[in-house]
Amino acid sequence: MNNNYEIVVGLEVHAELSTKTKIFCGCKNEFGAEVNTNVCPVCMGLPGTLPVLNEQVVEYAIKMGHALNCKINGTTKQDRKNYFYPDLPKSYQISQFDIPLCENGYLDVLVGEEVKRIGVTRIHIEEDAGKLIHDDTLGGTLADYNRCGVPLIEIVSEPDIRSADEAKAYLDTIHSILLYLGISDAKMQEGSVRCDVNVSVRPVGSKEFGTRVEMKNVNSFSAAHRAITYEAKRQIKVLEKGGEIQQETRKWDDAKGVNVILRTKEDAQDYRYFPDPDLLTFIVSQEKIDQLKSEIPELPVAKTMRYMSDYGLSRAESELLAINKNTADFFEECVNLKKCEPKSIANWILGDIFKVVNERKCEIKDLAITSKNLVEMISLIENKTISNAAGKTVLEVIIDNDKDPKEIVKEKGLAQVSDTSALLAIVEKVLSKNEKAVADYKAGKTNVIGFLVGQCMKESRGQGNPAMLKDMVIAEIEK
Ligand code: ADP
Ligand code: MG
Ligand code: ZN
């Protein structure tokens, strides 16, 4: 990237809310139903029907507003955004124009070791449009209206983002918060979270923003990272050649890693927004707004900070535990049992357990492992009943079975040998077999101690107490 330019990014995130029914009718809000089965005259936009706002949508959106530190507008309204496209049978989308439900907020995100504050301009509620199915075998395009009227929130950020990494961190944090609040299933692959990416560049030190380009069809957060990097390079190249950036909408093609122009920019006035005459101004009481605020749980960034300060974990470890609500819940359950060190719990979760979670592409909650069994196993290591290696053997069992680690240790004979005479026999055997290493140690290469202790552990089939073995090896050599 050319260091003479600074990247400026603003993001518009659309998230489908996981309400039972759609935003203005009683149709089911579900993904994957047979085409055009979750539809009714209201969401099909037939004349003479009247929309009725789903209260749950308002409550979910206000929760997101609180989570992103917004001002909540208790009195607001809905507006029609008019445009013609076959996925929109009414030819207008009910959205919010000048008075969004939530505005003027911010989100603190972690980027490397820094905390970066990103302004949130607004969060408004609106309805989703249908889905067009392009299929050559059908010889054309079919319209599936199941998604018409699925509730959305649109979260618009200020142009405060300064790199692709910051954009990715912002998106990951928003995604995590949606799941923490339980207001969206936030599945990128099902399109329940989508984002439009606005990018401009400007010479370093310049106070004015450059002309922005908006990119559509960015279907994952890692794609957002690639799209931003590509678009910034493209703009810099144009400017370096003495050209000008056009305000336009471009379509990202993630497979090819390029974008192409879709249209030159439309303005808000092109949509002829006006208040929807079928929907009244709606009022949410301050009491309700406050109640919703009290229901906001501790969120991932706050959790990350707390794990660092309370448990002495690194930022990276804390973030890995906190970003996924399931992982965080499990970690905290373990810590709250107060039977072993939080640091050890973090190590086992992030190491051996994550390995299984990644292999099986699942979540911790899908495994049979319980906090009680994990903590029991770790405490057996901490009180030196078993070695770390034996702990791994126990973990293999408890990951899929609710079985008491003490039983497993007994059955498999994993208890650590701390009996001095038994250990001494092992040490003597290993030293006699490794004369070169012993000579090296005597010659000052003291780091061979790791090798020798490793051999002793092997000889004891993982059951020797490594700390005792180390002391004994040194004592024997120096005798
Ligand atoms: P529209 O509805 O036309 O997309 P909005 O104002 O709703 O316009 O959204 C504009 C988005 O573009 C916001 O996320 C904002 O932060 C971002 N943005 C505005 N100006 C710039 C700029 N110069 N560079 C990058 N992003 C920008
Ligand atoms: Mg836009
Ligand atoms: Zn309907």
Coordinates of C-alpha atoms and ligand atoms in Angstrom, one line a residue:
M1 CA 0.0 0.0 0.0
N2 CA 1.2 3.5 -0.9
N3 CA 2.2 5.2 2.4
N4 CA 1.3 8.7 1.2
Y5 CA -2.4 8.0 1.4
E6 CA -4.8 7.3 4.3
I7 CA -7.7 4.9 3.9
V8 CA -11.1 6.1 5.1
V9 CA -13.9 3.6 5.6
G10 CA -17.5 3.7 6.7
L11 CA -19.7 0.6 7.0
E12 CA -23.4 0.0 6.7
V13 CA -24.3 -3.3 8.3
H14 CA -27.7 -4.9 7.8
A15 CA -28.7 -7.6 10.3
E16 CA -31.8 -9.7 10.1
L17 CA -33.5 -9.9 13.5
S18 CA -34.5 -13.3 14.8
T19 CA -38.1 -12.5 15.7
K20 CA -40.7 -15.3 15.3
T21 CA -42.7 -13.3 12.8
K22 CA -42.0 -10.6 10.2
I23 CA -42.0 -6.9 10.8
F24 CA -45.5 -5.9 9.6
C25 CA -47.5 -9.2 9.3
G26 CA -47.9 -12.5 11.1
C27 CA -45.9 -14.5 8.5
K28 CA -43.1 -16.7 9.9
N29 CA -39.6 -15.3 9.9
E30 CA -37.6 -18.4 9.0
F31 CA -34.7 -19.2 6.6
G32 CA -34.8 -22.0 4.1
A33 CA -38.6 -22.5 3.8
E34 CA -39.9 -23.6 0.4
V35 CA -40.2 -20.6 -1.9
N36 CA -43.2 -18.3 -1.5
T37 CA -44.7 -20.2 1.4
N38 CA -44.1 -17.6 4.1
V39 CA -46.1 -14.9 2.4
C40 CA -49.4 -13.1 2.9
P41 CA -51.2 -10.1 1.3
V42 CA -49.4 -7.6 3.6
C43 CA -45.8 -8.7 2.7
M44 CA -46.8 -9.3 -0.9
G45 CA -47.8 -5.6 -1.0
L46 CA -51.4 -6.2 -2.2
P47 CA -53.5 -3.0 -2.2
G48 CA -55.8 -2.5 0.7
T49 CA -53.7 -4.2 3.3
L50 CA -52.3 -2.5 6.4
P51 CA -49.0 -3.1 8.1
V52 CA -48.8 -3.5 11.9
L53 CA -45.4 -3.0 13.5
N54 CA -44.0 -6.0 15.4
E55 CA -43.1 -4.7 18.9
Q56 CA -40.3 -7.2 19.2
V57 CA -38.4 -5.6 16.3
V58 CA -38.4 -2.3 18.2
E59 CA -37.2 -3.9 21.4
Y60 CA -34.4 -5.7 19.6
A61 CA -33.3 -2.6 17.8
I62 CA -33.3 -0.6 21.0
K63 CA -31.1 -3.2 22.6
M64 CA -28.6 -2.9 19.8
G65 CA -28.8 0.9 20.3
H66 CA -27.9 0.5 23.9
A67 CA -25.1 -1.9 23.2
L68 CA -23.6 0.7 20.7
N69 CA -24.1 3.6 23.2
C70 CA -26.7 5.4 21.1
K71 CA -29.3 7.9 22.0
I72 CA -32.7 6.2 21.7
N73 CA -35.4 8.2 20.1
G74 CA -38.5 7.3 22.0
T75 CA -40.7 9.0 19.5
T76 CA -40.1 8.1 15.9
K77 CA -41.7 7.1 12.7
Q78 CA -41.4 5.0 9.6
D79 CA -40.8 6.2 6.0
R80 CA -41.2 4.9 2.6
K81 CA -38.1 4.5 0.4
N82 CA -39.4 4.3 -3.1
Y83 CA -37.7 2.3 -5.8
F84 CA -38.6 -0.2 -8.4
Y85 CA -37.0 -3.7 -8.4
P86 CA -38.6 -7.1 -8.9
D87 CA -37.6 -8.2 -5.4
L88 CA -39.8 -5.5 -3.9
P89 CA -43.5 -6.1 -4.7
K90 CA -44.7 -2.9 -3.1
S91 CA -42.1 -0.8 -5.0
Y92 CA -41.2 0.8 -1.7
Q93 CA -39.4 -0.4 1.3
I94 CA -40.6 0.7 4.7
S95 CA -37.6 2.1 6.5
Q96 CA -36.7 5.2 8.6
F97 CA -35.4 8.4 7.1
D98 CA -34.9 11.5 9.3
I99 CA -35.6 10.1 12.7
P100 CA -33.9 6.7 13.2
L101 CA -34.8 4.7 16.3
C102 CA -31.2 5.0 17.6
E103 CA -28.4 7.6 16.8
N104 CA -25.1 9.2 17.8
G105 CA -23.5 6.1 19.4
Y106 CA -20.1 4.6 19.2
L107 CA -18.3 1.2 19.5
D108 CA -14.9 0.7 21.0
V109 CA -13.1 -2.1 19.2
L110 CA -9.7 -3.7 19.8
V111 CA -7.3 -3.4 17.0
G112 CA -3.9 -5.0 17.9
E113 CA -3.1 -3.6 21.3
E114 CA -5.1 -0.4 20.7
V115 CA -8.7 0.5 21.6
K116 CA -10.3 2.3 18.7
R117 CA -13.5 4.2 19.1
I118 CA -15.8 4.2 16.0
G119 CA -18.8 6.4 15.8
V120 CA -22.2 4.9 15.0
T121 CA -24.3 7.4 13.1
R122 CA -27.6 5.6 13.4
I123 CA -29.4 2.4 13.7
H124 CA -32.8 2.2 12.1
I125 CA -35.4 -0.5 11.5
E126 CA -36.6 -1.6 8.1
E127 CA -38.0 -4.5 6.1
D128 CA -36.0 -6.8 4.0
A129 CA -36.8 -7.3 0.3
G130 CA -37.3 -10.7 -1.4
K131 CA -34.7 -12.8 -3.1
L132 CA -34.2 -13.2 -6.8
I133 CA -33.1 -16.6 -8.0
H134 CA -31.2 -16.5 -11.2
D135 CA -31.1 -19.9 -12.8
D136 CA -30.1 -20.7 -16.3
T137 CA -31.9 -24.0 -16.3
L138 CA -35.1 -22.1 -15.6
G139 CA -34.4 -19.8 -18.4
G140 CA -34.8 -16.6 -16.3
T141 CA -35.1 -15.1 -12.9
L142 CA -37.6 -16.2 -10.3
A143 CA -38.7 -14.2 -7.3
D144 CA -38.9 -15.7 -3.8
Y145 CA -40.9 -13.3 -1.5
N146 CA -40.3 -15.3 1.7
R147 CA -37.8 -12.7 2.8
C148 CA -40.1 -9.7 2.1
G149 CA -40.9 -8.1 5.4
V150 CA -38.1 -9.9 7.4
P151 CA -37.1 -7.4 10.0
L152 CA -33.7 -5.7 9.6
I153 CA -31.6 -3.2 11.5
E154 CA -29.2 -1.1 9.6
I155 CA -26.2 0.1 11.5
V156 CA -24.4 3.0 9.8
S157 CA -20.9 3.9 11.1
E158 CA -19.2 7.2 10.8
P159 CA -16.3 7.3 8.4
D160 CA -13.9 6.7 11.4
I161 CA -12.4 3.5 10.2
R162 CA -8.8 3.9 8.9
S163 CA -7.7 0.5 7.7
A164 CA -9.0 -2.9 6.5
D165 CA -7.9 -4.4 9.9
E166 CA -10.0 -1.8 11.8
A167 CA -13.0 -2.6 9.5
K168 CA -12.6 -6.3 10.2
A169 CA -12.4 -5.7 14.0
Y170 CA -15.5 -3.5 13.9
L171 CA -17.5 -6.1 11.9
D172 CA -16.3 -9.0 14.1
T173 CA -17.3 -7.1 17.2
I174 CA -20.8 -6.1 15.8
H175 CA -21.3 -9.8 14.9
S176 CA -20.3 -10.9 18.4
I177 CA -22.7 -8.4 20.0
L178 CA -25.6 -9.5 17.9
L179 CA -25.1 -13.0 19.2
Y180 CA -24.6 -11.8 22.8
L181 CA -27.8 -9.9 22.7
G182 CA -29.6 -12.9 21.1
I183 CA -31.3 -10.6 18.5
S184 CA -30.0 -12.2 15.3
D185 CA -28.6 -15.5 14.3
A186 CA -26.0 -13.5 12.5
K187 CA -25.2 -16.2 9.9
M188 CA -23.1 -14.7 7.2
Q189 CA -23.5 -17.7 5.0
E190 CA -27.3 -17.4 5.1
G191 CA -27.1 -13.7 4.4
S192 CA -28.5 -12.7 7.8
V193 CA -25.7 -10.2 8.2
R194 CA -24.6 -8.2 5.2
C195 CA -22.5 -5.1 4.8
D196 CA -22.0 -2.3 2.3
V197 CA -18.5 -1.0 2.4
N198 CA -17.7 2.7 1.7
V199 CA -14.1 3.5 0.9
S200 CA -12.2 6.7 0.1
V201 CA -8.5 7.7 0.3
R202 CA -6.8 11.0 1.0
P203 CA -3.3 12.2 1.2
V204 CA -1.8 11.7 4.7
G205 CA -2.4 14.9 6.7
S206 CA -5.3 16.1 4.7
K207 CA -8.4 17.1 6.7
E208 CA -10.9 16.7 3.9
F209 CA -12.3 13.4 2.9
G210 CA -11.9 12.0 -0.6
T211 CA -14.8 11.0 -2.8
R212 CA -16.3 7.7 -1.6
V213 CA -17.1 4.5 -3.5
E214 CA -19.7 2.2 -2.1
M215 CA -19.2 -1.6 -2.6
K216 CA -22.0 -4.1 -2.6
N217 CA -22.0 -7.9 -2.6
V218 CA -19.4 -8.1 0.2
N219 CA -20.5 -11.4 1.6
S220 CA -18.2 -12.1 4.5
F221 CA -16.0 -10.1 6.9
S222 CA -12.8 -11.4 5.4
A223 CA -14.2 -10.4 2.0
A224 CA -14.7 -6.9 3.4
H225 CA -11.0 -6.9 4.3
R226 CA -10.0 -7.9 0.8
A227 CA -12.5 -5.5 -0.8
I228 CA -11.2 -2.5 1.1
T229 CA -7.6 -3.3 0.3
Y230 CA -8.4 -3.7 -3.3
E231 CA -10.5 -0.6 -3.6
A232 CA -8.0 1.6 -1.8
K233 CA -5.3 0.5 -4.1
R234 CA -7.5 1.1 -7.1
Q235 CA -8.3 4.7 -6.0
I236 CA -4.7 5.5 -5.2
K237 CA -3.7 4.3 -8.7
V238 CA -6.3 6.6 -10.3
L239 CA -5.2 9.6 -8.2
E240 CA -1.5 9.0 -8.8
K241 CA -2.2 9.1 -12.6
G242 CA -3.8 12.5 -12.1
G243 CA -7.3 11.1 -12.3
E244 CA -10.4 11.8 -10.2
I245 CA -12.5 9.3 -8.2
Q246 CA -16.2 9.1 -9.2
Q247 CA -18.8 8.7 -6.6
E248 CA -20.3 5.4 -7.6
T249 CA -21.5 2.0 -6.5
R250 CA -19.3 -1.0 -7.4
K251 CA -19.8 -4.7 -7.1
W252 CA -17.2 -6.8 -5.3
D253 CA -16.4 -10.1 -6.9
D254 CA -14.6 -12.1 -4.2
A255 CA -13.7 -15.0 -6.4
K256 CA -11.9 -12.8 -8.8
G257 CA -10.7 -10.4 -6.2
V258 CA -11.8 -7.3 -8.2
N259 CA -14.8 -5.0 -8.3
V260 CA -16.7 -3.6 -11.2
I261 CA -18.9 -0.5 -11.6
L262 CA -22.6 -1.1 -10.9
R263 CA -24.0 2.4 -11.1
T264 CA -23.1 6.0 -10.5
K265 CA -24.3 7.3 -7.2
E266 CA -28.0 7.8 -6.4
D267 CA -28.9 10.4 -3.9
A268 CA -31.4 10.2 -1.0
Q269 CA -33.8 12.5 -3.0
D270 CA -33.9 9.8 -5.8
Y271 CA -35.8 7.6 -3.3
R272 CA -38.6 10.2 -2.6
Y273 CA -38.7 9.4 1.0
F274 CA -42.0 10.3 2.8
P275 CA -43.6 9.2 6.1
D276 CA -45.6 6.1 5.6
P277 CA -49.3 7.1 5.9
D278 CA -50.3 3.6 7.0
L279 CA -48.1 3.6 10.0
L280 CA -48.4 6.0 12.9
T281 CA -45.7 7.8 14.8
F282 CA -44.7 5.3 17.5
I283 CA -43.7 6.0 21.0
V284 CA -41.6 3.9 23.3
S285 CA -41.7 4.9 27.0
Q286 CA -38.6 5.9 28.8
E287 CA -39.4 3.2 31.3
K288 CA -39.3 0.6 28.5
I289 CA -36.1 2.1 27.1
D290 CA -34.5 1.9 30.6
Q291 CA -35.7 -1.6 31.2
L292 CA -34.1 -2.8 27.9
K293 CA -30.9 -1.2 28.9
S294 CA -30.8 -3.1 32.1
E295 CA -31.1 -6.3 30.1
I296 CA -27.8 -5.7 28.2
P297 CA -25.2 -8.3 29.3
E298 CA -21.5 -7.7 29.6
L299 CA -20.3 -7.3 26.0
P300 CA -17.2 -8.8 24.4
V301 CA -14.9 -5.9 24.5
A302 CA -15.6 -5.2 28.2
K303 CA -15.2 -8.9 28.9
T304 CA -11.8 -8.9 27.1
M305 CA -10.6 -6.1 29.2
R306 CA -11.8 -7.7 32.4
Y307 CA -10.2 -11.1 31.6
M308 CA -6.9 -9.2 31.1
S309 CA -7.1 -7.4 34.3
D310 CA -8.7 -10.0 36.5
Y311 CA -7.0 -13.1 35.3
G312 CA -3.7 -11.8 33.8
L313 CA -4.5 -13.2 30.4
S314 CA -3.0 -11.6 27.3
R315 CA -5.2 -9.5 25.1
A316 CA -5.2 -12.1 22.3
E317 CA -6.2 -14.9 24.8
S318 CA -8.9 -12.7 26.4
E319 CA -10.3 -11.7 23.0
L320 CA -10.4 -15.3 21.7
L321 CA -12.4 -16.3 24.8
A322 CA -14.7 -13.3 24.9
I323 CA -15.6 -12.9 21.2
N324 CA -17.7 -16.0 21.2
K325 CA -20.5 -16.0 23.8
N326 CA -20.5 -19.8 24.2
T327 CA -16.8 -19.9 24.8
A328 CA -17.0 -17.0 27.3
D329 CA -19.9 -18.6 29.2
F330 CA -18.0 -21.9 29.5
F331 CA -14.8 -20.2 30.6
E332 CA -16.6 -18.2 33.2
E333 CA -18.5 -21.3 34.5
C334 CA -15.1 -23.0 34.9
V335 CA -13.5 -20.0 36.7
N336 CA -16.5 -19.7 39.0
L337 CA -15.9 -23.2 40.3
K338 CA -12.8 -21.7 41.9
K339 CA -10.9 -25.0 41.8
C340 CA -8.0 -24.1 39.6
E341 CA -6.1 -21.2 38.0
P342 CA -8.1 -19.2 35.4
K343 CA -4.9 -19.1 33.3
S344 CA -4.7 -22.9 33.2
I345 CA -8.4 -23.0 32.2
A346 CA -7.7 -20.5 29.4
N347 CA -4.8 -22.6 28.2
W348 CA -6.8 -25.8 28.0
I349 CA -9.7 -24.2 26.3
L350 CA -7.6 -22.3 23.7
G351 CA -5.3 -25.2 23.2
D352 CA -6.6 -28.8 23.3
I353 CA -10.3 -27.9 23.3
F354 CA -10.2 -25.4 20.5
K355 CA -8.3 -27.9 18.4
V356 CA -11.3 -30.3 18.7
V357 CA -13.8 -27.5 18.2
N358 CA -12.0 -26.5 15.0
E359 CA -11.6 -30.0 13.7
R360 CA -15.3 -30.7 14.2
K361 CA -16.4 -27.2 13.1
C362 CA -18.6 -26.9 16.2
E363 CA -18.9 -24.9 19.4
I364 CA -17.9 -25.8 22.9
K365 CA -21.6 -26.2 23.8
D366 CA -21.9 -29.0 21.3
L367 CA -19.3 -31.1 23.1
A368 CA -20.2 -33.3 26.1
I369 CA -17.4 -31.7 28.2
T370 CA -18.7 -30.0 31.4
S371 CA -17.0 -27.2 33.3
K372 CA -17.0 -29.5 36.4
N373 CA -15.0 -32.2 34.7
L374 CA -12.5 -29.9 33.0
V375 CA -11.8 -28.1 36.2
E376 CA -11.4 -31.4 38.1
M377 CA -8.9 -32.6 35.5
I378 CA -6.9 -29.4 35.7
S379 CA -6.9 -29.4 39.5
L380 CA -5.5 -33.0 39.4
I381 CA -2.6 -31.5 37.4
E382 CA -2.2 -28.6 39.7
N383 CA -2.1 -30.8 42.8
K384 CA 0.4 -33.0 41.0
T385 CA -1.8 -36.1 41.0
I386 CA -1.3 -36.4 37.3
S387 CA 1.2 -35.0 34.8
N388 CA 0.2 -32.6 32.0
A389 CA 0.6 -35.5 29.5
A390 CA -1.8 -37.6 31.6
G391 CA -4.2 -34.6 31.6
K392 CA -4.4 -34.8 27.8
T393 CA -5.4 -38.5 28.1
V394 CA -8.1 -37.6 30.6
L395 CA -9.3 -34.8 28.3
E396 CA -9.7 -37.2 25.4
V397 CA -12.2 -39.0 27.5
I398 CA -14.1 -36.2 29.1
I399 CA -14.5 -34.2 25.9
D400 CA -17.1 -36.7 24.7
N401 CA -18.2 -38.3 28.0
D402 CA -19.5 -37.0 31.3
K403 CA -17.1 -39.0 33.4
D404 CA -15.3 -38.1 36.6
P405 CA -11.6 -37.5 35.8
K406 CA -10.6 -39.2 39.1
E407 CA -12.3 -42.4 37.9
I408 CA -10.4 -42.2 34.6
V409 CA -7.1 -41.7 36.4
K410 CA -7.8 -44.8 38.5
E411 CA -9.0 -46.9 35.6
K412 CA -6.1 -46.0 33.3
G413 CA -3.5 -45.9 36.1
L414 CA -2.5 -42.4 35.3
A415 CA -1.6 -41.2 38.8
Q416 CA 1.8 -39.5 38.8
V417 CA 4.7 -41.3 40.4
S418 CA 6.2 -39.2 43.1
D419 CA 7.8 -42.0 44.9
T420 CA 11.5 -41.1 45.2
S421 CA 12.9 -44.6 44.9
A422 CA 10.8 -45.5 41.8
L423 CA 11.9 -42.2 40.2
L424 CA 15.5 -42.6 41.1
A425 CA 15.6 -46.0 39.3
I426 CA 14.3 -44.3 36.2
V427 CA 16.8 -41.5 36.4
E428 CA 19.7 -43.9 36.8
K429 CA 18.6 -45.9 33.9
V430 CA 18.2 -42.9 31.6
L431 CA 21.5 -41.4 32.6
S432 CA 23.4 -44.6 31.9
K433 CA 21.8 -44.8 28.5
N434 CA 22.7 -41.2 27.6
E435 CA 26.3 -40.7 28.4
K436 CA 26.9 -38.1 25.8
A437 CA 24.1 -35.9 27.1
V438 CA 25.5 -36.2 30.6
A439 CA 29.0 -35.3 29.3
D440 CA 27.5 -32.3 27.5
Y441 CA 25.8 -31.1 30.7
K442 CA 29.0 -31.4 32.6
A443 CA 30.7 -29.4 29.8
G444 CA 28.3 -26.5 30.5
K445 CA 25.5 -27.3 28.0
T446 CA 22.9 -27.2 30.7
N447 CA 20.0 -27.0 28.2
V448 CA 20.3 -30.8 27.6
I449 CA 18.4 -31.1 30.9
G450 CA 15.1 -30.8 29.0
F451 CA 16.1 -33.7 26.8
L452 CA 17.0 -35.9 29.8
V453 CA 13.9 -35.1 31.8
G454 CA 11.9 -35.8 28.6
Q455 CA 13.6 -39.3 28.4
C456 CA 12.7 -39.9 32.0
M457 CA 9.1 -38.9 31.4
K458 CA 9.0 -41.3 28.5
E459 CA 10.5 -44.1 30.6
S460 CA 7.8 -43.5 33.2
R461 CA 5.2 -43.6 30.5
G462 CA 4.2 -40.0 31.3
Q463 CA 3.5 -40.7 35.0
G464 CA 6.7 -39.4 36.5
N465 CA 6.5 -36.1 38.4
P466 CA 8.5 -33.9 36.0
A467 CA 9.6 -31.3 38.6
M468 CA 10.9 -34.0 40.9
L469 CA 12.6 -35.8 37.9
K470 CA 14.4 -32.6 36.9
D471 CA 15.8 -32.0 40.4
M472 CA 16.9 -35.6 40.7
V473 CA 18.6 -35.6 37.2
I474 CA 20.6 -32.6 38.2
A475 CA 21.4 -34.0 41.6
E476 CA 22.6 -37.3 40.1
I477 CA 24.8 -35.7 37.5
E478 CA 26.4 -33.3 39.9
K479 CA 27.0 -36.0 42.5
Ligands
ADP1 P1 -26.1 6.2 1.6 O1 -27.5 5.9 2.1 O2 -26.0 7.0 0.4 O3 -25.3 4.9 1.5 P2 -25.3 7.0 4.2 O4 -25.0 8.4 4.6 O5 -26.4 6.3 4.8 O6 -25.4 7.1 2.6 O7 -24.0 6.1 4.4 C1 -22.8 6.6 4.0 C2 -21.8 5.7 4.6 O8 -20.6 6.1 4.0 C3 -21.5 5.8 6.1 O9 -21.1 4.6 6.7 C4 -20.4 6.8 6.1 O10 -19.6 6.7 7.3 C5 -19.6 6.5 4.9 N1 -18.9 7.6 4.3 C6 -19.3 8.8 4.2 N2 -18.3 9.6 3.6 C7 -17.3 8.8 3.4 C8 -15.9 9.0 2.8 N3 -15.5 10.1 2.3 N4 -15.1 7.9 2.8 C9 -15.5 6.7 3.3 N5 -16.8 6.5 3.8 C10 -17.6 7.5 3.9
MG2 MG -25.6 3.0 1.4
ZN3 ZN -46.8 -11.7 5.4

